[in-house]
Amino acid sequence: MTVEAVAVPGGRGGFGLAWRRLRRNPAAIISAAILIAILLICFPLAPLFVDLACHHGPNDQNIQGYIHQGGHRIPVVGLDGTPVGPGLRSCYMLGADANGRDLAVRILYGGRISLFVGITSALLCVFLALILGLVGGYRGGFVDSVIGRLLDLIWSFPVYLLAVALATTLAVGGLSVGPLHVSSSSLAIPIVVIAVVFVPYVARPIRGQVLALRRMEFVEAAVATGAGPVRIMLRELLPNIASITLVMLTLIVANNILVEAALSFLGVGVPVLTPSWGNIIEQGYSSIVTAPALTVAPGIAIMVTVVALNVLGDALRDALDPHARIRIR
Amino acid sequence: MVGLVIVLFAISVLVFVIFNVIPGGDPALRLAGRHPTQENIRQIRKDWGFDRPLYVQYGDMMERLFIKRDLISYQDQTPVLPTIERGIPRTLALAVGAAVIWLVTGVLIGVLSAIHQGRFLDRILTVLALAGVSIPIFWLGAVLLYLLTFRYHSWAVFSWVPPGGYVPFATSPVDWAEHLILPWIVLAVVSIGFYARVVRASMLEVMNADYVRTARAKGLSARRVLTRHTLRTCLIPVVTLFGLDFGAAVGGTVILIEPIFGIEGVGQYAQESVAHLDLPPLMALTLYGAFFVVIANTIVDVAYVWLDPRTRIE
Amino acid sequence: MVKRALWVLAVALLAAGCGSGSGSSSGGSGGVQNGGTLRAGIPDDPDHLDTGISYAVEGWELLEATNNGLLTFKKASGPAGSEVVPDIATAMPAVTDGGLTYTFHVHPGVRFSPPVNRAVKPSDFQYAIERLFHVGSPGVGFYTIIQGANAYAAHRAAHISGIVANDKAMTIAFHLTHPDGAFLDIMAMPFAFAVPAGMPYKDISTDPQWRVATGPYMVKTYVPKQEIVLVRNPNFTQWSPNSPNGHLNGVNIQIGVTPEQAVNETIDGQLDWYMEAVPADRLSELRARYPSQVHMYPRNNDTYFSMNERLAPFNKLAVRQAVNYAIDRNALVKLFGGQGTPTETVIPPSFGSAYHEPNLYPHDVAKAKQLIQQAGAVGAPVQIWTTNADPAPKAAQYLASVLGSIGLKVTGVRTIDDSVYWDTLLSEKTDPQIAFNHFDQDYPEGEDFIDTLLNGEHIVNVGNNDVSNTDDPALNAMIDRTKRMPLGAARNAMWAKIDNQFMQRDAGWAPFMHLDEPKFVSASLHGLVFTGSYFELMPEMWLAK
């Protein structure tokens, strides 16, 4: 899915209008509320839950432990390796996994990581795309050509093959760039990989918008007054691509959460000692028959979050430009 | 044409470099087995050319891939190209079947949404469409497979669903379809949303356009206006989007879906090759995949220019 | 040794209540029945159908039914299956020169299948072993003990001087560089099976001109990724009780059947036998519903965490012992679905008297913590490596929490794809601090485990099997001495002693389990005999009508 823009200098009053339109859109309000709720649950409320309700964290294993339910002592993990399933209790509310860890707690903490990876990689991606889109679109000519080729190259690479190849390479020994050293178990690796792989996707519409804006009078005026390219890019162009950037940002966060899940499923996502929604699915998948909650529950968490983000992004697009001049293609 | 070759060359070099940089996964050791003697390892290095300079190995691999066509995988020493050739019809069957479903359904939902814009149906369809796009595709496949072939398999409506695998069309068209219906649906579900939104937005734009209003004002029925005037223009972005999506699907999403359903097309071969760090099939698959994506992009660019004359003024 | 394709496609088809698969498998009117074609499944191609190159259980299982060597492992279950008995040799060889010379008489009545058709000659055995050096066989290392083998490998001789084949007298003699009782075992491995002299120096798995058999069955067709068909070998007449006639008419093996699919098809009555284990998530259900069709076979396996004695903190004995105290072996067996027996030994139980549990490390987390503190290793960073084959990652994560609880600092669990993992472990450059590991026999004798894995004299930079880098001169000397002894009780007792001493004084490993192989077969399949070398023997199987 690409977002292409027809030149519309939004002007600075646009955001106020947009906010008002957004407020009147029930879908937007509901999805924003859901997102805020998710953030609250995963961040401040999770440790509270652990402290008050069940006293074990996301990585506390309990293979030989027992829980008490209805007067019976049930093993957390049976002799044949089957973990206890969901039930109405404070501990192991959604059941346990094969290592005896509490699934509900893992989903809460996993949400932190998935959201963190999604948001950070999206910010990085958009940041890089802005630079490349602005520079390429404004300068045109050879520079634009080179940037275009580079982006084409990245984009022609089948997405998951590229991501897995990069992630595997980096994960093997970590990454050392000058003084900067990233260990192979760091979150930076999936974040950087996901960001880089989707830069072409974000940069293309931004570049298109910049190209269209560049020919407009206010830019020519700025050039005539002797403003340097950097100043023009930052002062004249940037504010006018703010709306498209914002829409892309929301959509890319949603996309990246899904990509993190896919990469974890392929084994090259978030390192395994830190739970994320994606790697909880990956670890639970092999026992989907005996313990389906391990696969189903984190997937639902992903779905709810991403739907909310997509609905919000869609509503944002509607609010910023109700005449559909920014076309989602 | 030249651009395509350059892109493919760049990709092949990139893949080659990446996989030679990864420490561990020394193919000589893998070929030598569990009790290798040093002599054994040295011999394998020599036979397979691992002791030669990288650019020589690269050239040799390209030659075996394109000219001699006898490239062999490190993992099980089977020829790569026949396996790819066997997998292509399976992947195409999957992608094309799903594409038909997502196009038809997507257009339908988009049109309905546009007609009832702002009303309840539109809102519901919007959320549904966006929900489809928001599901991790591999998760949907895994969960549906579990539900329909295990948990609720005894229900009559699901008892025909096979637990994965692929049956060639020539062997049994009915079995072929039965094995593909669930993968088709899963692949379609995550793509319908985009089309629905695109068609909706496109239709709205056109419906509000002056020439359409004029036609309505003149008294032409809504239906006529719809089919004659608006639908055709709406389909332009659909075509371009489809081209890109199909390329992306065949190049990308099949790698997630095929292993779940055991379809053994090129997507599954790709997933296995990456997991096994098996460079020869990976090189072949990446180049085929990239070729496909670039061709799809080019066709889309050409088709778009042809369909929408406005872009020619640039 | 075993490379296995563990691909878990987590779906199952529960037979709709009606009919099919009604548990009882003791059917048939009493005795063994001849005839029938076995319908079998395998998830992937067997590694090779070439006796000189195949080195995985699936290949050996098929080759056992089609080919023969001078010797074989007794076709019986349990510890009896570790015994070496004559096959194409008329009797056990005469051992002379203080264990340096082995002389065999070759049975005159054994013929190759079509299209070769002629009788097997002693020179065929010489050709088979010499061919190993030309095809880059993974088994080459076993045969360098024969005099002249190294010179032959370096292309400095026309033949291996230590092999003397006399086709007229139907004898073949082997001269060794030093005595080694396990020579009898390596002569029973498929690498030493007879092949027609002149067989090309390349993989003949898909070449019917050369892919010939001496046993009761032969491979009629092999289409990679699709199927393997075994039929009776028309040139086979039984020459020895150690090489049975076989009851089945043939075997049809479909390639690409996933473990879950196999379970479903067996329940439906469409599949008789599958070459891989029952997926863990189906095991309890199958044991409950079809108890007589589920079999738990003891593999000759050891599953353990190996620690690198050259890298801190595992360079300290106290730390290695602490790991042994800290793990709860019963918990680990749970992670493997209960399919194994907890253990502290290197050698598996089916090696008879070579197996002895020392009971040195009862589960004691407090003691482990104390040892870590005493060794000054609190807070030492540790990275755990594991293969991605389920459930190894779960075991590795369990280890991570255990090491964290005794005071070490786990920086991560590195999961590597199974197809690459084992090579990575064998390389000193990429040697991990502590790693998930398992070893399955090459041949059923203590030397295979102890000498391969624990003898410091075999440490190399690339292809190193002594993953813990254990190098204790006293231990090395004991191992070398024991190797020279003839097979038997005395030798076995020495292996047990070395095993226990290794765990007590070196503790380079934290062994936790000997794995079982759970199998689920159809109700009509009987005659299942499982050996650690060849798994279920096809010539023993029979189908009830």
Short mmCIF file of N, CA and C in Angstrom, two decimals, chain C residues 73-193:
data_model
loop_
_atom_site.label_atom_id
_atom_site.label_comp_id
_atom_site.label_asym_id
_atom_site.label_seq_id
_atom_site.Cartn_x
_atom_site.Cartn_y
_atom_site.Cartn_z
N PHE C 73 25.23 -55.54 13.37
CA PHE C 73 24.81 -55.51 14.75
C PHE C 73 23.63 -56.46 14.88
N LYS C 74 23.60 -57.19 15.95
CA LYS C 74 22.58 -58.21 16.12
C LYS C 74 21.19 -57.57 16.00
N LYS C 75 20.34 -58.24 15.25
CA LYS C 75 19.03 -57.63 14.99
C LYS C 75 18.08 -57.99 16.12
N ALA C 76 18.36 -57.42 17.28
CA ALA C 76 17.54 -57.68 18.46
C ALA C 76 17.38 -56.39 19.23
N SER C 77 16.32 -56.30 20.05
CA SER C 77 16.14 -55.05 20.80
C SER C 77 16.94 -55.06 22.08
N GLY C 78 17.06 -53.88 22.65
CA GLY C 78 17.74 -53.76 23.94
C GLY C 78 19.24 -53.91 23.81
N PRO C 79 19.90 -54.18 24.95
CA PRO C 79 21.37 -54.30 24.96
C PRO C 79 21.86 -55.39 23.98
N ALA C 80 21.04 -56.40 23.68
CA ALA C 80 21.49 -57.43 22.73
C ALA C 80 21.78 -56.80 21.38
N GLY C 81 21.10 -55.72 21.05
CA GLY C 81 21.31 -55.08 19.76
C GLY C 81 22.66 -54.41 19.63
N SER C 82 23.43 -54.37 20.71
CA SER C 82 24.77 -53.77 20.64
C SER C 82 25.83 -54.80 20.27
N GLU C 83 25.41 -56.04 20.21
CA GLU C 83 26.39 -57.09 19.94
C GLU C 83 26.73 -57.14 18.46
N VAL C 84 27.99 -57.42 18.15
CA VAL C 84 28.41 -57.54 16.75
C VAL C 84 28.41 -59.01 16.36
N VAL C 85 27.77 -59.34 15.24
CA VAL C 85 27.67 -60.73 14.80
C VAL C 85 28.03 -60.80 13.32
N PRO C 86 28.34 -61.99 12.80
CA PRO C 86 28.74 -62.09 11.40
C PRO C 86 27.54 -61.90 10.47
N ASP C 87 27.79 -61.35 9.30
CA ASP C 87 26.74 -61.20 8.29
C ASP C 87 27.21 -61.90 7.01
N ILE C 88 27.90 -61.19 6.13
CA ILE C 88 28.42 -61.88 4.94
C ILE C 88 29.67 -62.69 5.30
N ALA C 89 30.33 -62.33 6.42
CA ALA C 89 31.43 -63.16 6.90
C ALA C 89 30.82 -64.45 7.44
N THR C 90 31.52 -65.55 7.23
CA THR C 90 30.95 -66.82 7.66
C THR C 90 30.99 -66.96 9.18
N ALA C 91 31.93 -66.27 9.81
CA ALA C 91 32.03 -66.32 11.28
C ALA C 91 32.74 -65.06 11.74
N MET C 92 32.78 -64.88 13.06
CA MET C 92 33.54 -63.73 13.58
C MET C 92 34.99 -63.90 13.14
N PRO C 93 35.70 -62.81 12.89
CA PRO C 93 37.04 -62.92 12.31
C PRO C 93 38.04 -63.49 13.30
N ALA C 94 39.11 -64.06 12.73
CA ALA C 94 40.23 -64.49 13.57
C ALA C 94 41.06 -63.25 13.86
N VAL C 95 41.32 -63.02 15.16
CA VAL C 95 42.10 -61.85 15.54
C VAL C 95 43.49 -62.29 15.97
N THR C 96 44.51 -61.82 15.25
CA THR C 96 45.88 -62.25 15.53
C THR C 96 46.81 -61.05 15.67
N ASP C 97 48.08 -61.35 15.87
CA ASP C 97 49.10 -60.30 16.01
C ASP C 97 48.76 -59.32 17.11
N GLY C 98 48.30 -59.83 18.21
CA GLY C 98 47.99 -58.94 19.34
C GLY C 98 46.93 -57.92 19.00
N GLY C 99 45.94 -58.34 18.22
CA GLY C 99 44.84 -57.43 17.91
C GLY C 99 45.10 -56.54 16.71
N LEU C 100 46.17 -56.83 15.95
CA LEU C 100 46.47 -55.98 14.80
C LEU C 100 45.91 -56.53 13.50
N THR C 101 45.60 -57.84 13.46
CA THR C 101 45.14 -58.42 12.20
C THR C 101 43.79 -59.10 12.40
N TYR C 102 42.86 -58.78 11.49
CA TYR C 102 41.54 -59.41 11.51
C TYR C 102 41.35 -60.11 10.18
N THR C 103 41.07 -61.42 10.24
CA THR C 103 40.90 -62.16 8.99
C THR C 103 39.48 -62.69 8.90
N PHE C 104 38.81 -62.41 7.79
CA PHE C 104 37.42 -62.83 7.57
C PHE C 104 37.35 -63.83 6.42
N HIS C 105 36.40 -64.78 6.55
CA HIS C 105 36.04 -65.60 5.40
C HIS C 105 34.73 -65.08 4.86
N VAL C 106 34.65 -64.95 3.55
CA VAL C 106 33.45 -64.37 2.94
C VAL C 106 32.55 -65.48 2.44
N HIS C 107 31.29 -65.40 2.76
CA HIS C 107 30.32 -66.41 2.32
C HIS C 107 30.20 -66.37 0.79
N PRO C 108 30.25 -67.54 0.15
CA PRO C 108 30.26 -67.54 -1.31
C PRO C 108 28.88 -67.31 -1.95
N GLY C 109 27.81 -67.43 -1.21
CA GLY C 109 26.50 -67.44 -1.86
C GLY C 109 25.73 -66.12 -1.87
N VAL C 110 26.41 -65.01 -1.65
CA VAL C 110 25.69 -63.73 -1.60
C VAL C 110 25.83 -63.01 -2.93
N ARG C 111 24.70 -62.62 -3.51
CA ARG C 111 24.76 -61.98 -4.83
C ARG C 111 24.21 -60.56 -4.80
N PHE C 112 24.76 -59.74 -5.67
CA PHE C 112 24.21 -58.40 -5.85
C PHE C 112 22.92 -58.50 -6.65
N SER C 113 22.04 -57.52 -6.43
CA SER C 113 20.77 -57.52 -7.16
C SER C 113 21.02 -57.07 -8.60
N PRO C 114 19.99 -57.17 -9.46
CA PRO C 114 20.14 -56.65 -10.81
C PRO C 114 20.44 -55.15 -10.76
N PRO C 115 21.14 -54.54 -11.68
CA PRO C 115 21.70 -55.16 -12.88
C PRO C 115 23.10 -55.76 -12.74
N VAL C 116 23.66 -55.78 -11.52
CA VAL C 116 25.02 -56.31 -11.39
C VAL C 116 25.02 -57.83 -11.36
N ASN C 117 24.14 -58.38 -10.54
CA ASN C 117 23.84 -59.82 -10.52
C ASN C 117 24.89 -60.78 -10.01
N ARG C 118 26.17 -60.44 -10.02
CA ARG C 118 27.17 -61.45 -9.68
C ARG C 118 27.32 -61.61 -8.18
N ALA C 119 28.14 -62.61 -7.79
CA ALA C 119 28.34 -62.88 -6.37
C ALA C 119 29.27 -61.84 -5.77
N VAL C 120 29.11 -61.62 -4.47
CA VAL C 120 29.96 -60.69 -3.74
C VAL C 120 31.33 -61.31 -3.53
N LYS C 121 32.39 -60.55 -3.80
CA LYS C 121 33.75 -61.05 -3.62
C LYS C 121 34.45 -60.21 -2.55
N PRO C 122 35.51 -60.76 -1.94
CA PRO C 122 36.26 -59.99 -0.93
C PRO C 122 36.75 -58.65 -1.48
N SER C 123 37.10 -58.58 -2.74
CA SER C 123 37.62 -57.32 -3.27
C SER C 123 36.54 -56.23 -3.27
N ASP C 124 35.28 -56.63 -3.23
CA ASP C 124 34.22 -55.63 -3.16
C ASP C 124 34.27 -54.86 -1.85
N PHE C 125 34.67 -55.56 -0.78
CA PHE C 125 34.77 -54.86 0.50
C PHE C 125 35.95 -53.89 0.50
N GLN C 126 37.03 -54.33 -0.14
CA GLN C 126 38.19 -53.43 -0.23
C GLN C 126 37.80 -52.20 -1.03
N TYR C 127 37.09 -52.44 -2.13
CA TYR C 127 36.68 -51.31 -2.97
C TYR C 127 35.78 -50.34 -2.19
N ALA C 128 34.88 -50.91 -1.39
CA ALA C 128 33.95 -50.06 -0.64
C ALA C 128 34.70 -49.11 0.28
N ILE C 129 35.69 -49.67 0.99
CA ILE C 129 36.41 -48.84 1.96
C ILE C 129 37.29 -47.83 1.24
N GLU C 130 37.95 -48.26 0.17
CA GLU C 130 38.79 -47.30 -0.55
C GLU C 130 37.95 -46.21 -1.18
N ARG C 131 36.74 -46.55 -1.61
CA ARG C 131 35.86 -45.55 -2.24
C ARG C 131 35.50 -44.42 -1.28
N LEU C 132 35.46 -44.75 0.03
CA LEU C 132 35.11 -43.72 1.01
C LEU C 132 36.00 -42.50 0.87
N PHE C 133 37.26 -42.77 0.53
CA PHE C 133 38.22 -41.67 0.46
C PHE C 133 38.05 -40.85 -0.80
N HIS C 134 37.29 -41.36 -1.75
CA HIS C 134 37.10 -40.62 -3.00
C HIS C 134 35.80 -39.85 -3.05
N VAL C 135 34.86 -40.23 -2.20
CA VAL C 135 33.57 -39.55 -2.25
C VAL C 135 33.41 -38.56 -1.10
N GLY C 136 34.50 -38.31 -0.39
CA GLY C 136 34.40 -37.39 0.75
C GLY C 136 33.44 -37.91 1.79
N SER C 137 33.50 -39.20 2.04
CA SER C 137 32.55 -39.80 2.96
C SER C 137 32.73 -39.25 4.37
N PRO C 138 31.62 -38.98 5.05
CA PRO C 138 31.73 -38.54 6.44
C PRO C 138 32.25 -39.63 7.36
N GLY C 139 32.28 -40.87 6.88
CA GLY C 139 32.74 -41.96 7.73
C GLY C 139 34.21 -42.27 7.59
N VAL C 140 34.88 -41.51 6.77
CA VAL C 140 36.27 -41.79 6.45
C VAL C 140 37.14 -41.92 7.71
N GLY C 141 36.84 -41.07 8.69
CA GLY C 141 37.67 -41.05 9.89
C GLY C 141 37.71 -42.37 10.64
N PHE C 142 36.66 -43.18 10.50
CA PHE C 142 36.64 -44.45 11.22
C PHE C 142 37.67 -45.43 10.68
N TYR C 143 38.02 -45.30 9.39
CA TYR C 143 38.82 -46.33 8.74
C TYR C 143 40.28 -45.97 8.60
N THR C 144 40.67 -44.84 9.17
CA THR C 144 42.09 -44.46 9.08
C THR C 144 42.93 -45.33 9.99
N ILE C 145 42.28 -46.21 10.77
CA ILE C 145 43.04 -47.10 11.64
C ILE C 145 43.65 -48.24 10.83
N ILE C 146 43.19 -48.42 9.59
CA ILE C 146 43.74 -49.50 8.76
C ILE C 146 45.09 -49.04 8.22
N GLN C 147 46.05 -49.93 8.26
CA GLN C 147 47.38 -49.57 7.76
C GLN C 147 47.29 -49.11 6.32
N GLY C 148 48.00 -48.04 6.01
CA GLY C 148 48.05 -47.57 4.62
C GLY C 148 46.88 -46.69 4.23
N ALA C 149 45.94 -46.51 5.13
CA ALA C 149 44.79 -45.70 4.77
C ALA C 149 45.18 -44.25 4.57
N ASN C 150 46.00 -43.72 5.45
CA ASN C 150 46.40 -42.33 5.32
C ASN C 150 47.20 -42.08 4.05
N ALA C 151 48.08 -43.03 3.75
CA ALA C 151 48.85 -42.87 2.51
C ALA C 151 47.92 -42.90 1.31
N TYR C 152 46.93 -43.77 1.36
CA TYR C 152 45.98 -43.85 0.25
C TYR C 152 45.20 -42.55 0.13
N ALA C 153 44.82 -42.01 1.27
CA ALA C 153 44.03 -40.76 1.25
C ALA C 153 44.84 -39.63 0.64
N ALA C 154 46.14 -39.64 0.88
CA ALA C 154 46.99 -38.57 0.35
C ALA C 154 47.44 -38.87 -1.06
N HIS C 155 46.86 -39.84 -1.71
CA HIS C 155 47.15 -40.20 -3.10
C HIS C 155 48.56 -40.68 -3.31
N ARG C 156 49.12 -41.29 -2.26
CA ARG C 156 50.49 -41.76 -2.42
C ARG C 156 50.54 -43.27 -2.60
N ALA C 157 49.37 -43.92 -2.74
CA ALA C 157 49.39 -45.38 -2.93
C ALA C 157 48.23 -45.75 -3.83
N ALA C 158 48.38 -46.87 -4.50
CA ALA C 158 47.33 -47.32 -5.42
C ALA C 158 46.20 -47.98 -4.66
N HIS C 159 46.50 -48.61 -3.54
CA HIS C 159 45.49 -49.26 -2.73
C HIS C 159 45.85 -49.08 -1.27
N ILE C 160 44.93 -49.42 -0.40
CA ILE C 160 45.22 -49.40 1.03
C ILE C 160 45.99 -50.67 1.33
N SER C 161 47.24 -50.50 1.74
CA SER C 161 48.11 -51.67 1.91
C SER C 161 47.63 -52.59 3.01
N GLY C 162 46.90 -52.05 3.98
CA GLY C 162 46.48 -52.88 5.11
C GLY C 162 45.31 -53.78 4.81
N ILE C 163 44.72 -53.67 3.61
CA ILE C 163 43.61 -54.55 3.26
C ILE C 163 44.12 -55.58 2.26
N VAL C 164 43.99 -56.85 2.63
CA VAL C 164 44.47 -57.90 1.74
C VAL C 164 43.26 -58.77 1.36
N ALA C 165 42.81 -58.61 0.12
CA ALA C 165 41.64 -59.37 -0.31
C ALA C 165 42.08 -60.49 -1.24
N ASN C 166 41.59 -61.68 -0.97
CA ASN C 166 41.96 -62.84 -1.80
C ASN C 166 40.67 -63.43 -2.35
N ASP C 167 40.35 -63.07 -3.59
CA ASP C 167 39.07 -63.50 -4.16
C ASP C 167 39.02 -65.01 -4.38
N LYS C 168 40.19 -65.64 -4.66
CA LYS C 168 40.17 -67.08 -4.88
C LYS C 168 39.83 -67.81 -3.59
N ALA C 169 40.51 -67.38 -2.50
CA ALA C 169 40.30 -68.08 -1.23
C ALA C 169 39.10 -67.55 -0.48
N MET C 170 38.47 -66.51 -1.03
CA MET C 170 37.31 -65.88 -0.38
C MET C 170 37.66 -65.43 1.04
N THR C 171 38.85 -64.80 1.17
CA THR C 171 39.19 -64.26 2.48
C THR C 171 39.58 -62.80 2.31
N ILE C 172 39.46 -62.07 3.40
CA ILE C 172 39.95 -60.69 3.39
C ILE C 172 40.52 -60.41 4.77
N ALA C 173 41.70 -59.80 4.79
CA ALA C 173 42.36 -59.53 6.06
C ALA C 173 42.61 -58.03 6.18
N PHE C 174 42.50 -57.54 7.41
CA PHE C 174 42.77 -56.13 7.68
C PHE C 174 43.90 -56.02 8.69
N HIS C 175 44.90 -55.19 8.35
CA HIS C 175 46.00 -54.94 9.28
C HIS C 175 45.86 -53.54 9.83
N LEU C 176 45.83 -53.43 11.15
CA LEU C 176 45.58 -52.13 11.78
C LEU C 176 46.89 -51.49 12.22
N THR C 177 46.87 -50.21 12.40
CA THR C 177 48.05 -49.50 12.89
C THR C 177 48.22 -49.68 14.39
N HIS C 178 47.12 -49.89 15.09
CA HIS C 178 47.20 -50.18 16.52
C HIS C 178 45.94 -50.95 16.89
N PRO C 179 46.00 -51.72 17.98
CA PRO C 179 44.83 -52.53 18.33
C PRO C 179 43.67 -51.64 18.76
N ASP C 180 42.48 -52.03 18.35
CA ASP C 180 41.28 -51.31 18.80
C ASP C 180 40.10 -52.27 18.74
N GLY C 181 39.59 -52.63 19.91
CA GLY C 181 38.49 -53.59 19.98
C GLY C 181 37.28 -53.16 19.17
N ALA C 182 37.08 -51.87 19.03
CA ALA C 182 35.88 -51.40 18.33
C ALA C 182 36.00 -51.55 16.83
N PHE C 183 37.10 -52.11 16.34
CA PHE C 183 37.22 -52.33 14.89
C PHE C 183 36.06 -53.19 14.39
N LEU C 184 35.64 -54.15 15.23
CA LEU C 184 34.52 -54.99 14.84
C LEU C 184 33.26 -54.13 14.62
N ASP C 185 33.08 -53.11 15.46
CA ASP C 185 31.91 -52.25 15.30
C ASP C 185 31.97 -51.48 14.00
N ILE C 186 33.14 -50.91 13.69
CA ILE C 186 33.15 -50.10 12.48
C ILE C 186 33.02 -50.95 11.23
N MET C 187 33.35 -52.23 11.32
CA MET C 187 33.13 -53.09 10.16
C MET C 187 31.67 -53.48 10.02
N ALA C 188 30.86 -53.18 11.03
CA ALA C 188 29.43 -53.47 10.94
C ALA C 188 28.64 -52.26 10.48
N MET C 189 29.32 -51.14 10.27
CA MET C 189 28.62 -49.92 9.84
C MET C 189 28.42 -49.93 8.33
N PRO C 190 27.37 -49.26 7.84
CA PRO C 190 27.12 -49.25 6.39
C PRO C 190 28.30 -48.79 5.56
N PHE C 191 29.20 -47.96 6.13
CA PHE C 191 30.34 -47.51 5.33
C PHE C 191 31.14 -48.70 4.81
N ALA C 192 31.11 -49.82 5.57
CA ALA C 192 31.92 -50.98 5.18
C ALA C 192 31.09 -52.04 4.46
N PHE C 193 29.86 -51.71 4.11
CA PHE C 193 29.03 -52.68 3.39
C PHE C 193 29.61 -52.92 2.00
#
